[in-house]
């Protein structure tokens, strides 16, 4: 399924639910987390609905590679200080025991001066 009408992140991509956009291209969307843990906290998602990282396969290699290359650039753009003094954290909660609440694969990108609210 490339789009799930009941998925809140699919609705955010479509603009049916407003979000503070960080980045968009044909395949990738990034937006600020509504409940940030850190001074910088945004989510990166594929536009195609993929339930979690547990569902990825070889057809997603290019997408995942592009997301990973993009993440550090967006982190700097959003205010993370450069490595090594600054930096950022990428988290992809996967499944119930991984703490996943929204079942559209997403990467949390968090950074900024500590202390953080969580983590
Ligand atoms: P998970 O636990 O699934 O990794 O985290 C889902 C994240 O999505 C949470 O950090 C939560 O704050 C964020 N989130 C949930 N609903 C919305 C929303 O409607 N808008 C935005 N911007 N973030 C959301
Ligand atoms: Zn979705």
PDB file of C-alpha atoms and ligand atoms in Angstrom:
ATOM      1  CA  UNK A   1       0.000   0.000   0.000  1.00  0.00           C
ATOM      2  CA  UNK A   2       1.613   3.290  -1.029  1.00  0.00           C
ATOM      3  CA  UNK A   3      -0.906   5.411   0.883  1.00  0.00           C
ATOM      4  CA  UNK A   4      -2.997   4.583   3.954  1.00  0.00           C
ATOM      5  CA  UNK A   5      -6.029   6.879   4.340  1.00  0.00           C
ATOM      6  CA  UNK A   6      -6.114   6.174   8.093  1.00  0.00           C
ATOM      7  CA  UNK A   7      -2.449   7.012   8.663  1.00  0.00           C
ATOM      8  CA  UNK A   8      -1.716  10.383  10.292  1.00  0.00           C
ATOM      9  CA  UNK A   9       1.672  10.709   8.597  1.00  0.00           C
ATOM     10  CA  UNK A  10       0.111  10.021   5.164  1.00  0.00           C
ATOM     11  CA  UNK A  11      -2.363  12.814   6.012  1.00  0.00           C
ATOM     12  CA  UNK A  12       0.528  15.127   6.961  1.00  0.00           C
ATOM     13  CA  UNK A  13       2.242  14.422   3.610  1.00  0.00           C
ATOM     14  CA  UNK A  14      -1.011  15.270   1.828  1.00  0.00           C
ATOM     15  CA  UNK A  15      -1.442  18.455   3.876  1.00  0.00           C
ATOM     16  CA  UNK A  16      -4.705  17.221   5.386  1.00  0.00           C
ATOM     17  CA  UNK A  17      -3.080  17.582   8.800  1.00  0.00           C
ATOM     18  CA  UNK A  18      -0.917  20.716   9.109  1.00  0.00           C
ATOM     19  CA  UNK A  19       2.743  20.380  10.001  1.00  0.00           C
ATOM     20  CA  UNK A  20       5.857  22.541  10.126  1.00  0.00           C
ATOM     21  CA  UNK A  21       7.713  21.295   7.077  1.00  0.00           C
ATOM     22  CA  UNK A  22      11.490  20.917   7.129  1.00  0.00           C
ATOM     23  CA  UNK A  23      12.035  19.324   3.712  1.00  0.00           C
ATOM     24  CA  UNK A  24      10.185  17.738   0.816  1.00  0.00           C
ATOM     25  CA  UNK A  25      11.098  16.026  -2.436  1.00  0.00           C
ATOM     26  CA  UNK A  26       9.372  13.404  -4.584  1.00  0.00           C
ATOM     27  CA  UNK A  27      10.062  10.580  -2.121  1.00  0.00           C
ATOM     28  CA  UNK A  28      10.914  12.089   1.266  1.00  0.00           C
ATOM     29  CA  UNK A  29       9.105  14.433   3.675  1.00  0.00           C
ATOM     30  CA  UNK A  30      10.460  15.929   6.905  1.00  0.00           C
ATOM     31  CA  UNK A  31       8.595  17.953   9.538  1.00  0.00           C
ATOM     32  CA  UNK A  32       8.961  19.088  13.137  1.00  0.00           C
ATOM     33  CA  UNK A  33       7.772  16.688  15.814  1.00  0.00           C
ATOM     34  CA  UNK A  34       4.702  18.097  17.562  1.00  0.00           C
ATOM     35  CA  UNK A  35       6.065  17.017  20.939  1.00  0.00           C
ATOM     36  CA  UNK A  36       9.830  17.664  20.803  1.00  0.00           C
ATOM     37  CA  UNK A  37      12.274  15.977  23.160  1.00  0.00           C
ATOM     38  CA  UNK A  38      15.194  18.177  22.169  1.00  0.00           C
ATOM     39  CA  UNK A  39      15.766  21.752  20.915  1.00  0.00           C
ATOM     40  CA  UNK A  40      15.925  20.285  17.396  1.00  0.00           C
ATOM     41  CA  UNK A  41      13.494  17.414  16.814  1.00  0.00           C
ATOM     42  CA  UNK A  42      12.105  16.605  13.412  1.00  0.00           C
ATOM     43  CA  UNK A  43      10.841  13.461  11.709  1.00  0.00           C
ATOM     44  CA  UNK A  44      11.921  12.109   8.324  1.00  0.00           C
ATOM     45  CA  UNK A  45       9.483   9.871   6.510  1.00  0.00           C
ATOM     46  CA  UNK A  46       9.138   8.249   3.099  1.00  0.00           C
ATOM     47  CA  UNK A  47       6.148   9.577   1.168  1.00  0.00           C
ATOM     48  CA  UNK A  48       5.228   5.993   0.333  1.00  0.00           C
ATOM     49  CA  UNK A  49       3.489   4.358   3.300  1.00  0.00           C
ATOM     50  CA  UNK A  50       5.842   1.786   4.833  1.00  0.00           C
ATOM     51  CA  UNK A  51       4.619   0.615   8.239  1.00  0.00           C
ATOM     52  CA  UNK A  52       8.028   0.363   9.889  1.00  0.00           C
ATOM     53  CA  UNK A  53      11.695  -0.374   9.363  1.00  0.00           C
ATOM     54  CA  UNK A  54      10.752  -4.052   9.734  1.00  0.00           C
ATOM     55  CA  UNK A  55       9.035  -3.884   6.320  1.00  0.00           C
ATOM     56  CA  UNK A  56      11.969  -2.579   4.285  1.00  0.00           C
ATOM     57  CA  UNK A  57      13.657  -4.735   1.654  1.00  0.00           C
ATOM     58  CA  UNK A  58      16.091  -4.389  -1.233  1.00  0.00           C
ATOM     59  CA  UNK A  59      13.665  -2.211  -3.195  1.00  0.00           C
ATOM     60  CA  UNK A  60      14.104   0.484  -0.513  1.00  0.00           C
ATOM     61  CA  UNK A  61      17.895   0.657  -0.561  1.00  0.00           C
ATOM     62  CA  UNK A  62      18.045   3.834  -2.630  1.00  0.00           C
ATOM     63  CA  UNK A  63      15.348   5.579  -0.561  1.00  0.00           C
ATOM     64  CA  UNK A  64      16.995   4.687   2.751  1.00  0.00           C
ATOM     65  CA  UNK A  65      20.399   5.729   1.466  1.00  0.00           C
ATOM     66  CA  UNK A  66      19.069   9.081   0.344  1.00  0.00           C
ATOM     67  CA  UNK A  67      17.320   9.612   3.691  1.00  0.00           C
ATOM     68  CA  UNK A  68      20.532   8.834   5.568  1.00  0.00           C
ATOM     69  CA  UNK A  69      22.614  11.192   3.410  1.00  0.00           C
ATOM     70  CA  UNK A  70      19.999  13.922   3.835  1.00  0.00           C
ATOM     71  CA  UNK A  71      19.663  13.609   7.629  1.00  0.00           C
ATOM     72  CA  UNK A  72      22.954  15.356   8.607  1.00  0.00           C
ATOM     73  CA  UNK A  73      22.272  18.172   6.160  1.00  0.00           C
ATOM     74  CA  UNK A  74      18.795  18.780   7.589  1.00  0.00           C
ATOM     75  CA  UNK A  75      20.141  18.516  11.140  1.00  0.00           C
ATOM     76  CA  UNK A  76      22.565  21.388  10.456  1.00  0.00           C
ATOM     77  CA  UNK A  77      19.880  23.346   8.603  1.00  0.00           C
ATOM     78  CA  UNK A  78      17.565  23.046  11.613  1.00  0.00           C
ATOM     79  CA  UNK A  79      20.145  24.277  14.089  1.00  0.00           C
ATOM     80  CA  UNK A  80      22.226  21.342  15.284  1.00  0.00           C
ATOM     81  CA  UNK A  81      25.823  22.381  15.835  1.00  0.00           C
ATOM     82  CA  UNK A  82      28.488  20.666  13.709  1.00  0.00           C
ATOM     83  CA  UNK A  83      30.190  17.416  14.667  1.00  0.00           C
ATOM     84  CA  UNK A  84      31.997  16.716  16.947  1.00  0.00           C
ATOM     85  CA  UNK A  85      30.915  19.360  19.496  1.00  0.00           C
ATOM     86  CA  UNK A  86      27.335  19.332  18.281  1.00  0.00           C
ATOM     87  CA  UNK A  87      25.858  16.415  16.400  1.00  0.00           C
ATOM     88  CA  UNK A  88      22.483  14.728  16.481  1.00  0.00           C
ATOM     89  CA  UNK A  89      20.717  11.446  17.212  1.00  0.00           C
ATOM     90  CA  UNK A  90      18.654   9.349  14.779  1.00  0.00           C
ATOM     91  CA  UNK A  91      16.054   6.956  16.239  1.00  0.00           C
ATOM     92  CA  UNK A  92      13.569   4.735  14.418  1.00  0.00           C
ATOM     93  CA  UNK A  93      11.192   3.128  16.916  1.00  0.00           C
ATOM     94  CA  UNK A  94      10.019  -0.143  15.380  1.00  0.00           C
ATOM     95  CA  UNK A  95       7.117  -2.237  16.667  1.00  0.00           C
ATOM     96  CA  UNK A  96       5.481  -2.286  20.084  1.00  0.00           C
ATOM     97  CA  UNK A  97       8.609  -3.245  21.988  1.00  0.00           C
ATOM     98  CA  UNK A  98      10.562  -0.664  20.001  1.00  0.00           C
ATOM     99  CA  UNK A  99       8.168   2.005  21.270  1.00  0.00           C
ATOM    100  CA  UNK A 100       6.558   2.749  17.888  1.00  0.00           C
ATOM    101  CA  UNK A 101       3.260   4.645  18.131  1.00  0.00           C
ATOM    102  CA  UNK A 102       2.755   5.848  14.558  1.00  0.00           C
ATOM    103  CA  UNK A 103       2.905   3.000  12.056  1.00  0.00           C
ATOM    104  CA  UNK A 104       4.398   4.887   9.122  1.00  0.00           C
ATOM    105  CA  UNK A 105       8.160   4.434   9.185  1.00  0.00           C
ATOM    106  CA  UNK A 106       9.886   7.528  10.548  1.00  0.00           C
ATOM    107  CA  UNK A 107      13.266   8.613  11.808  1.00  0.00           C
ATOM    108  CA  UNK A 108      13.469  10.994  14.728  1.00  0.00           C
ATOM    109  CA  UNK A 109      16.366  13.407  14.233  1.00  0.00           C
ATOM    110  CA  UNK A 110      17.184  15.129  17.527  1.00  0.00           C
ATOM    111  CA  UNK A 111      19.884  17.533  18.552  1.00  0.00           C
ATOM    112  CA  UNK A 112      20.761  20.882  20.045  1.00  0.00           C
ATOM    113  CA  UNK A 113      22.161  22.009  23.386  1.00  0.00           C
ATOM    114  CA  UNK A 114      21.603  19.741  26.381  1.00  0.00           C
ATOM    115  CA  UNK A 115      19.834  19.012  28.632  1.00  0.00           C
ATOM    116  CA  UNK A 116      17.027  17.621  26.520  1.00  0.00           C
ATOM    117  CA  UNK A 117      13.535  17.010  27.813  1.00  0.00           C
ATOM    118  CA  UNK A 118      14.089  13.277  27.294  1.00  0.00           C
ATOM    119  CA  UNK A 119      16.896  11.071  26.030  1.00  0.00           C
TER     120      UNK A 119
HETATM  121  P1  LIG B   1       6.958   6.983  17.650  1.00  0.00           P
HETATM  122  O1  LIG B   1       6.771   6.662  19.082  1.00  0.00           O
HETATM  123  O2  LIG B   1       5.938   6.302  16.754  1.00  0.00           O
HETATM  124  O3  LIG B   1       8.371   6.795  17.195  1.00  0.00           O
HETATM  125  O4  LIG B   1       6.757   8.549  17.575  1.00  0.00           O
HETATM  126  C1  LIG B   1       5.784   9.218  16.842  1.00  0.00           C
HETATM  127  C2  LIG B   1       6.106  10.682  16.948  1.00  0.00           C
HETATM  128  O5  LIG B   1       5.178  11.381  16.130  1.00  0.00           O
HETATM  129  C3  LIG B   1       5.979  11.267  18.353  1.00  0.00           C
HETATM  130  O6  LIG B   1       7.229  11.842  18.735  1.00  0.00           O
HETATM  131  C4  LIG B   1       4.873  12.320  18.227  1.00  0.00           C
HETATM  132  O7  LIG B   1       5.135  13.485  18.977  1.00  0.00           O
HETATM  133  C5  LIG B   1       4.849  12.601  16.741  1.00  0.00           C
HETATM  134  N1  LIG B   1       3.522  12.961  16.251  1.00  0.00           N
HETATM  135  C6  LIG B   1       2.373  12.264  16.449  1.00  0.00           C
HETATM  136  N2  LIG B   1       1.349  12.884  15.852  1.00  0.00           N
HETATM  137  C7  LIG B   1       1.857  13.984  15.250  1.00  0.00           C
HETATM  138  C8  LIG B   1       1.275  15.029  14.464  1.00  0.00           C
HETATM  139  O8  LIG B   1       0.077  15.063  14.195  1.00  0.00           O
HETATM  140  N3  LIG B   1       2.106  16.008  14.023  1.00  0.00           N
HETATM  141  C9  LIG B   1       3.451  15.994  14.285  1.00  0.00           C
HETATM  142  N4  LIG B   1       4.180  17.003  13.796  1.00  0.00           N
HETATM  143  N5  LIG B   1       4.040  15.021  15.021  1.00  0.00           N
HETATM  144  C10 LIG B   1       3.252  14.037  15.495  1.00  0.00           C
HETATM  145 ZN1  LIG B   2       1.300   6.428   6.180  1.00  0.00          ZN
END
